[in-house]
Short mmCIF file of C-alpha atoms and ligand atoms in Angstrom, two decimals:
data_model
loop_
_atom_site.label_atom_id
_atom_site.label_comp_id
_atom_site.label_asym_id
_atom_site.label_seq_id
_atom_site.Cartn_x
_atom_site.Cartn_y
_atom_site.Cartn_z
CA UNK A 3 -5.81 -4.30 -21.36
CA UNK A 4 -3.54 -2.03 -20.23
CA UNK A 5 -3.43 1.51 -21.13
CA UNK A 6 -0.26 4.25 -20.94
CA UNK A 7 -0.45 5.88 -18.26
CA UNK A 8 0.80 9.93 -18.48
CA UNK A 9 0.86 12.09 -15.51
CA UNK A 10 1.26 15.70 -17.24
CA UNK A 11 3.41 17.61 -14.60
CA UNK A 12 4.77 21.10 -13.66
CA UNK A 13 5.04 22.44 -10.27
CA UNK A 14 4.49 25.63 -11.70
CA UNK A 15 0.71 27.13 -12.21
CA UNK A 16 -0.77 28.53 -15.27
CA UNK A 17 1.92 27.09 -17.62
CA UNK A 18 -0.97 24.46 -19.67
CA UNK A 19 -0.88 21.61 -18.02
CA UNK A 20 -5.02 21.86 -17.61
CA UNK A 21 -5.45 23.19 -21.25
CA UNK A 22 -2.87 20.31 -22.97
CA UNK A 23 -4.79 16.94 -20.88
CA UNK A 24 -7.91 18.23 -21.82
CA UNK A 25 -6.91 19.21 -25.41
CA UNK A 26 -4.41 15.75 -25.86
CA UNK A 27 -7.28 13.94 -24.21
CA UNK A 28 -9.78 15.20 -26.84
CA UNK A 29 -7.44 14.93 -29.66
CA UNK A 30 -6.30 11.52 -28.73
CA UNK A 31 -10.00 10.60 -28.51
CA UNK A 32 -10.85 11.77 -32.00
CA UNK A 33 -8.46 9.47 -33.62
CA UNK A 34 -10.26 6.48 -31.90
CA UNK A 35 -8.46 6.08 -28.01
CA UNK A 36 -10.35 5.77 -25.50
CA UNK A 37 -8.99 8.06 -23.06
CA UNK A 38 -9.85 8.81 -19.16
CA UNK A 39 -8.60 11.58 -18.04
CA UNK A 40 -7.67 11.92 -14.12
CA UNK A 41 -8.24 14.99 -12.23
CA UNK A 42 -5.60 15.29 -9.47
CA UNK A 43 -6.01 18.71 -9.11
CA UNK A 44 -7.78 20.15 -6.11
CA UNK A 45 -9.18 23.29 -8.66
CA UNK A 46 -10.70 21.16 -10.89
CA UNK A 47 -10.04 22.87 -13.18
CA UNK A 48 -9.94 19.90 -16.38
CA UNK A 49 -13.34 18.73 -14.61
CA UNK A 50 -15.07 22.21 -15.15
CA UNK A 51 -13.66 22.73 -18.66
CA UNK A 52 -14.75 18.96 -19.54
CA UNK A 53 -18.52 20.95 -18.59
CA UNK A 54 -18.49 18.40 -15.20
CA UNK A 55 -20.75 20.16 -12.84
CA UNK A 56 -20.26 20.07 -9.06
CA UNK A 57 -23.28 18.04 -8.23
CA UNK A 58 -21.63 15.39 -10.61
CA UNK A 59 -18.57 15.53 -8.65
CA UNK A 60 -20.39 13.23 -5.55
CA UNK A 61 -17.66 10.72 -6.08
CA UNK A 62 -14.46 12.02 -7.27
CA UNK A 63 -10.67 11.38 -7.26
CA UNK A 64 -10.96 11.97 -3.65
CA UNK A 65 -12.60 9.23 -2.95
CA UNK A 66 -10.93 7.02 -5.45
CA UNK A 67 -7.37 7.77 -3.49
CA UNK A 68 -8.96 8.07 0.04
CA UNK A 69 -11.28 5.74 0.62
CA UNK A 70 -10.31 3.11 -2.68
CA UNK A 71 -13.43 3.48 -4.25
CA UNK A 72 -13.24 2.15 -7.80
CA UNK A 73 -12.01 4.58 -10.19
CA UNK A 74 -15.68 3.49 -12.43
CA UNK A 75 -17.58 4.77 -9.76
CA UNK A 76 -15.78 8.13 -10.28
CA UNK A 77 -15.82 8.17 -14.24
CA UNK A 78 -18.23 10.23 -16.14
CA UNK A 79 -18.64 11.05 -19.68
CA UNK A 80 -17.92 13.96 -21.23
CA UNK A 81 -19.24 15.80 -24.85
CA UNK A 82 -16.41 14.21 -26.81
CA UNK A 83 -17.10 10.06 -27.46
CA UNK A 84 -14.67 7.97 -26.42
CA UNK A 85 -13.29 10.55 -23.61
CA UNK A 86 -13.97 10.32 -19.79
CA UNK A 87 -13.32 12.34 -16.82
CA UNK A 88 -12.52 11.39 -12.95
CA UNK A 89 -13.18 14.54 -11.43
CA UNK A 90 -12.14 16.20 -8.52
CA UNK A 91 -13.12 18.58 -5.67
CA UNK A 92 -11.55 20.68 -2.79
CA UNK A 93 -11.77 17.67 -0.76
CA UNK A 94 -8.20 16.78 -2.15
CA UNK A 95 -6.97 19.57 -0.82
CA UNK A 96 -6.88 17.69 2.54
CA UNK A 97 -5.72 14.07 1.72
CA UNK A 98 -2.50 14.62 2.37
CA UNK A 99 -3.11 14.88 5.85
CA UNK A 100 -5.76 12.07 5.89
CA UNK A 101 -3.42 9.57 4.99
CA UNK A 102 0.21 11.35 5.67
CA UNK A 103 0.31 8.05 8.26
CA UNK A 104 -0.53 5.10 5.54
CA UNK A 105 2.37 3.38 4.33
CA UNK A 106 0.97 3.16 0.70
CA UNK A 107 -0.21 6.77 0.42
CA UNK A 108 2.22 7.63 -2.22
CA UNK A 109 0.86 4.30 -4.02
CA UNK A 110 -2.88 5.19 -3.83
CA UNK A 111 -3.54 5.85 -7.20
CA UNK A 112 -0.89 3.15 -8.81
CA UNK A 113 -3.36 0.63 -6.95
CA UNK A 114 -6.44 1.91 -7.56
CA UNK A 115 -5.21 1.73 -11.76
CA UNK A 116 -4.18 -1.60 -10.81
CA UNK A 117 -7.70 -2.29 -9.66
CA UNK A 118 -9.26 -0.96 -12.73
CA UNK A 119 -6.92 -2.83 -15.08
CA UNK A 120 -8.26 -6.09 -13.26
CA UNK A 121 -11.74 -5.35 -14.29
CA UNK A 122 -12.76 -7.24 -17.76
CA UNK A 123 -15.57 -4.50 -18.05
CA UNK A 124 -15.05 -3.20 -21.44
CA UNK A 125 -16.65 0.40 -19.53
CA UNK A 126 -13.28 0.68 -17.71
CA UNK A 127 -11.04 -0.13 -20.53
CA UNK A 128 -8.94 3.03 -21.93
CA UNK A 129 -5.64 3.05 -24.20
CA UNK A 130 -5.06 5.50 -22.56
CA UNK A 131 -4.99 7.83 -18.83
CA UNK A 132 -3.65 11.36 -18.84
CA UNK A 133 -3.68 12.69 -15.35
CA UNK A 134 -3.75 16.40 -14.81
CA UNK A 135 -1.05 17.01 -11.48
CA UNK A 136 -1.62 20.41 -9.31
CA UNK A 137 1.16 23.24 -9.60
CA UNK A 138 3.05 21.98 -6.91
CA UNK A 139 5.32 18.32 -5.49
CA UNK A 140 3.08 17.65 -3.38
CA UNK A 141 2.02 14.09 -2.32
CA UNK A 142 -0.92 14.26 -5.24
CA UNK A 143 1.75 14.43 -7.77
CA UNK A 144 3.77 12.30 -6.32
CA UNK A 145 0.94 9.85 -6.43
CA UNK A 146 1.10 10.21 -10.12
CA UNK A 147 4.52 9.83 -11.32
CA UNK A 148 4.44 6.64 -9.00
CA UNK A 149 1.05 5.52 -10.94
CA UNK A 150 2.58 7.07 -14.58
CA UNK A 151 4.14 5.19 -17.53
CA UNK A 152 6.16 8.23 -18.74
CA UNK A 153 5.84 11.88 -17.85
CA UNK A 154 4.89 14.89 -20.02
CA UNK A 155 6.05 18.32 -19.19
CA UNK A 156 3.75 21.18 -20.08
CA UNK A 157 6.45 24.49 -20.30
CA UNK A 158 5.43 27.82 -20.79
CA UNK A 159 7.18 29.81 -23.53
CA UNK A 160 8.29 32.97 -21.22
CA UNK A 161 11.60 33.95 -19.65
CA UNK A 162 11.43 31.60 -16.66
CA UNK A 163 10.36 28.56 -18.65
CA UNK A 164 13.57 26.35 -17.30
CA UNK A 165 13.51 27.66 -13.84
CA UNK A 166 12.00 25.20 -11.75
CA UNK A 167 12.37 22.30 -13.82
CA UNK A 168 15.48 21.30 -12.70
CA UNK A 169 13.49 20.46 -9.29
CA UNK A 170 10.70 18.71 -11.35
CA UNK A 171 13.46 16.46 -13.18
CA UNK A 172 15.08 15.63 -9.96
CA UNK A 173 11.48 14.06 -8.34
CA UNK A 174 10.92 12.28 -11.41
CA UNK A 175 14.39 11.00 -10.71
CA UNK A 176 13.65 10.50 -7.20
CA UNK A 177 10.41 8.56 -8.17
CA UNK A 178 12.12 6.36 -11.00
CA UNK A 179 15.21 4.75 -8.51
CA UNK A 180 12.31 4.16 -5.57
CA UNK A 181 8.62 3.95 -6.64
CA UNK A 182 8.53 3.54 -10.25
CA UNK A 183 11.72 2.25 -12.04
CA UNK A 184 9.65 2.05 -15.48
CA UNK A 185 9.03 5.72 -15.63
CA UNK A 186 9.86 7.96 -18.02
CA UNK A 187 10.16 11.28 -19.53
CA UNK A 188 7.84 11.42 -23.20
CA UNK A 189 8.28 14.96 -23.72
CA UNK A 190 8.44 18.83 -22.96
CA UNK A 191 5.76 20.38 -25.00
CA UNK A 192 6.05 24.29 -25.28
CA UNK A 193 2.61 26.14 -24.85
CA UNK A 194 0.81 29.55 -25.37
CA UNK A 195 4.13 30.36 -27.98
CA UNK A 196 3.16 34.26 -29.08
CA UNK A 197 5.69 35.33 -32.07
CA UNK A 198 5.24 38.87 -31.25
CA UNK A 199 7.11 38.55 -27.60
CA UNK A 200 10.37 38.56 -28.67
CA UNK A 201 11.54 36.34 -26.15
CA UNK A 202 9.72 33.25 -26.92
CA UNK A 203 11.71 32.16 -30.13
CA UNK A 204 15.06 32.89 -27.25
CA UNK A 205 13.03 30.66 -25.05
CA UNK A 206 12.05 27.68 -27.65
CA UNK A 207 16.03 27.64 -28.63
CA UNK A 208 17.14 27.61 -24.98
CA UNK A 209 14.47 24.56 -24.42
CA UNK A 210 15.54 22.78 -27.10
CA UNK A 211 18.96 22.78 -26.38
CA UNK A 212 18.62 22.06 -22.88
CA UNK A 213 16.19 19.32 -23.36
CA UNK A 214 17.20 18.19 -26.81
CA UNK A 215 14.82 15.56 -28.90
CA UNK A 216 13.12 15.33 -25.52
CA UNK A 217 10.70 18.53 -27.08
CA UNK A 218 8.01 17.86 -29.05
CA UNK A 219 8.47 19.35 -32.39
CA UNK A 220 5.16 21.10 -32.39
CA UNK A 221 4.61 24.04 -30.02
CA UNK A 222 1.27 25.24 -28.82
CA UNK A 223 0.26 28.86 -29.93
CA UNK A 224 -1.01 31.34 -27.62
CA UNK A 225 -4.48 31.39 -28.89
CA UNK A 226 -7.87 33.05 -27.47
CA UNK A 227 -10.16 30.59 -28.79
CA UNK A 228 -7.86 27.98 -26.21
CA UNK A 229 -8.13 30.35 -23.29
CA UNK A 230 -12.11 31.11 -24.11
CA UNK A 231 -13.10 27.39 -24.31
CA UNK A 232 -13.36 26.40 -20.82
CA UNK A 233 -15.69 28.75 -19.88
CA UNK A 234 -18.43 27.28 -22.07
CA UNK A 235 -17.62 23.49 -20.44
CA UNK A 236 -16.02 22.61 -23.72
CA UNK A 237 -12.54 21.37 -25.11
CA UNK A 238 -10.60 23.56 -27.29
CA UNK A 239 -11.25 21.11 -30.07
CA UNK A 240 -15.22 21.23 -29.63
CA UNK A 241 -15.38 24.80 -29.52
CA UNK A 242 -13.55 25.64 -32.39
CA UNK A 243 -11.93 23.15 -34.01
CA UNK A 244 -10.12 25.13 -37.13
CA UNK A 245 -8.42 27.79 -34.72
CA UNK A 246 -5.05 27.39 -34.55
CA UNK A 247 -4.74 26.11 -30.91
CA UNK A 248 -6.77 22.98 -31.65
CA UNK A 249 -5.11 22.40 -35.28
CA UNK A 250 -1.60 22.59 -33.19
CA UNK A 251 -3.30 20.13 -30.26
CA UNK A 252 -4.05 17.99 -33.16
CA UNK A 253 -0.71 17.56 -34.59
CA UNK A 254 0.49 17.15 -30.98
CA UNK A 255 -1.50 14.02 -30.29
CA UNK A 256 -0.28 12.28 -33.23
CA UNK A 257 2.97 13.01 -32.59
CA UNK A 258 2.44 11.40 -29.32
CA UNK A 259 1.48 8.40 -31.25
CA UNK A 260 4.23 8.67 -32.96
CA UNK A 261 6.68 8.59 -30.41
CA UNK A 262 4.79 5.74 -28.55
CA UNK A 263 5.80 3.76 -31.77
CA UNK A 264 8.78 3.88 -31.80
CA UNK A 265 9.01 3.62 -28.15
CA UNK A 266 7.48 0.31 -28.84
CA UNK A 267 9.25 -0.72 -32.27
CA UNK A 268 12.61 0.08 -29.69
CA UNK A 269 11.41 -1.99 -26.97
P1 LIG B 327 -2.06 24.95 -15.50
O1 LIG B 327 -3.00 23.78 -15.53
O2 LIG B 327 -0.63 24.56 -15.75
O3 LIG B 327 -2.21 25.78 -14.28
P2 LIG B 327 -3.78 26.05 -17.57
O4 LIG B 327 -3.88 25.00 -18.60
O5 LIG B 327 -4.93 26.18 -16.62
O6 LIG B 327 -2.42 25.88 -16.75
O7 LIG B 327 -3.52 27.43 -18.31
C1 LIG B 327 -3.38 28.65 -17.59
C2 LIG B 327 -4.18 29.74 -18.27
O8 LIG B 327 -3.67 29.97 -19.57
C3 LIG B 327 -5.64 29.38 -18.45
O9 LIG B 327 -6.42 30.54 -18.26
C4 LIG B 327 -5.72 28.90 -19.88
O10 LIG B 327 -6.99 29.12 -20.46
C5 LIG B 327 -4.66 29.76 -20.54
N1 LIG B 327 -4.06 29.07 -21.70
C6 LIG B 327 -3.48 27.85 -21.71
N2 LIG B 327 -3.02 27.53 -22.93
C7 LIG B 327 -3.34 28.58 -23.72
C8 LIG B 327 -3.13 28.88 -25.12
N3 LIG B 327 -2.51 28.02 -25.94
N4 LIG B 327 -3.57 30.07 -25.57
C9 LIG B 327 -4.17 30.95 -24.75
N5 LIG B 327 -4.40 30.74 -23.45
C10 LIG B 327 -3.98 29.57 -22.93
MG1 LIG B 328 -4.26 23.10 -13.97
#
């Protein structure tokens, strides 16, 4: 079986991309996917807050995209059933030089999903792959709009929220009319939303209008329970699952659903 593929991108850092794949991932999981999450970033920042400890980290998305080891042999389990984790290491931080000379090194981690797909192991079948991009266009993220089904776009709720995403819409473009004609935007989902900043309801509007039905209609609350949650090695969702970050993570996920419904009912 195939699964959907979603690379959750923003070249900008600390805007949720690491807190929404680990809290989608976890959500989508509790309503019975089986979901792998993919740790493109060189932090590792999803693979610590998934509680992934270096030492289990011997064979990682590095290798899977360097040396085309078998995304299995990188998978490990996490707390939540039904939700895995490729995890990564520094070592990505040097790839892009490794293989700046291969022909297919913006393809790495399309084939290696290819690979997995072929598989009939039931261990390496998910409905569904959410891969966490670094803040940056690098070739990593490149790597994963070429290897995603559809994009979703983690946005702050703060005054610069649209800056920048002009550039990240026109590499998804770029990526769609070479690499990957099938990709797509699924959505903008806002993130840490705090009513009291009286901005952010300025900012939601601006999104919305800019980026129309494109925007999820639930935002994600700035919430200290969220923020707290990685330190203990735990999901949002696991830690505290009635706080008002996990409740909106919830909603998100089956909204996702949702929309991959009538993606399909459309199709
Ligand atoms: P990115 O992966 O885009 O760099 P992160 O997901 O790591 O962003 O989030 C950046 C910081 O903001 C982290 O410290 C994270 O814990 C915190 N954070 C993310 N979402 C929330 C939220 N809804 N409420 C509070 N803190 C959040
Ligand atoms: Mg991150």
């Amino acid at each position: 079986m195939k699964p959907r593929v979603f690379a959750l991108a923003n070249q900008k850092g600390g805007v949720g991309k690491t807190t929404t794949t680990i809290n989608l991932g976890t959500a989508l999981a509790a309503i019975g996917e089986r979901v792998l999450i993919i740790d493109l970033d060189p932090q590792g920042n999803a693979s610590t807050g998934l509680g992934i400890d270096r030492r289990q980290r011997a064979v990682s998305t590095y290798h899977i995209m360097a040396t085309r080891t078998p995304v299995s042999d990188a998978v490990r389990e996490t707390a939540v059933p039904n939700l895995f984790v490729a995890p990564s290491t520094m070592d990505l931080l040097g790839l892009e030089l490794e293989i700046a000379q291969e022909r297919d090194r913006a393809q790495r981690l399309r084939l290696a999903l290819i690979a997995m797909n072929k598989t009939r192991n039931a261990a390496d079948t998910f409905t569904y792959v959410l891969i966490d991009c670094p803040p940056s266009l690098n070739l990593l993220t490149i790597n994963a709009l070429v290897a995603a089904d559809a994009v979703l776009v983690p946005l702050q709720c703060e005054f610069f929220a649209l800056e920048g995403l002009s550039q990240l819409l026109k590499s998804i473009e770029q990526v769609r009319s070479t690499l990957n004609p099938r990709l797509s935007i699924h959505g903008v989902v806002l993130t840490m939303f705090d009513p009291r900043n009286n901005l952010a309801n300025q900012v939601v509007a601006d999104v919305r209008q800019f980026m129309g039905s494109k925007v999820y209609d639930t935002v994600i609350p700035r919430n200290v329970r969220v923020s707290e949650a990685p330190s203990h090695g735990k999901p949002a969702l696991l830690y505290d699952l009635k706080c008002a970050g996990s409740q909106a993570y919830l909603r998100l996920a089956s909204e996702v659903i949702h929309r991959e419904r009538s993606l399909k009912s459309a199709a």
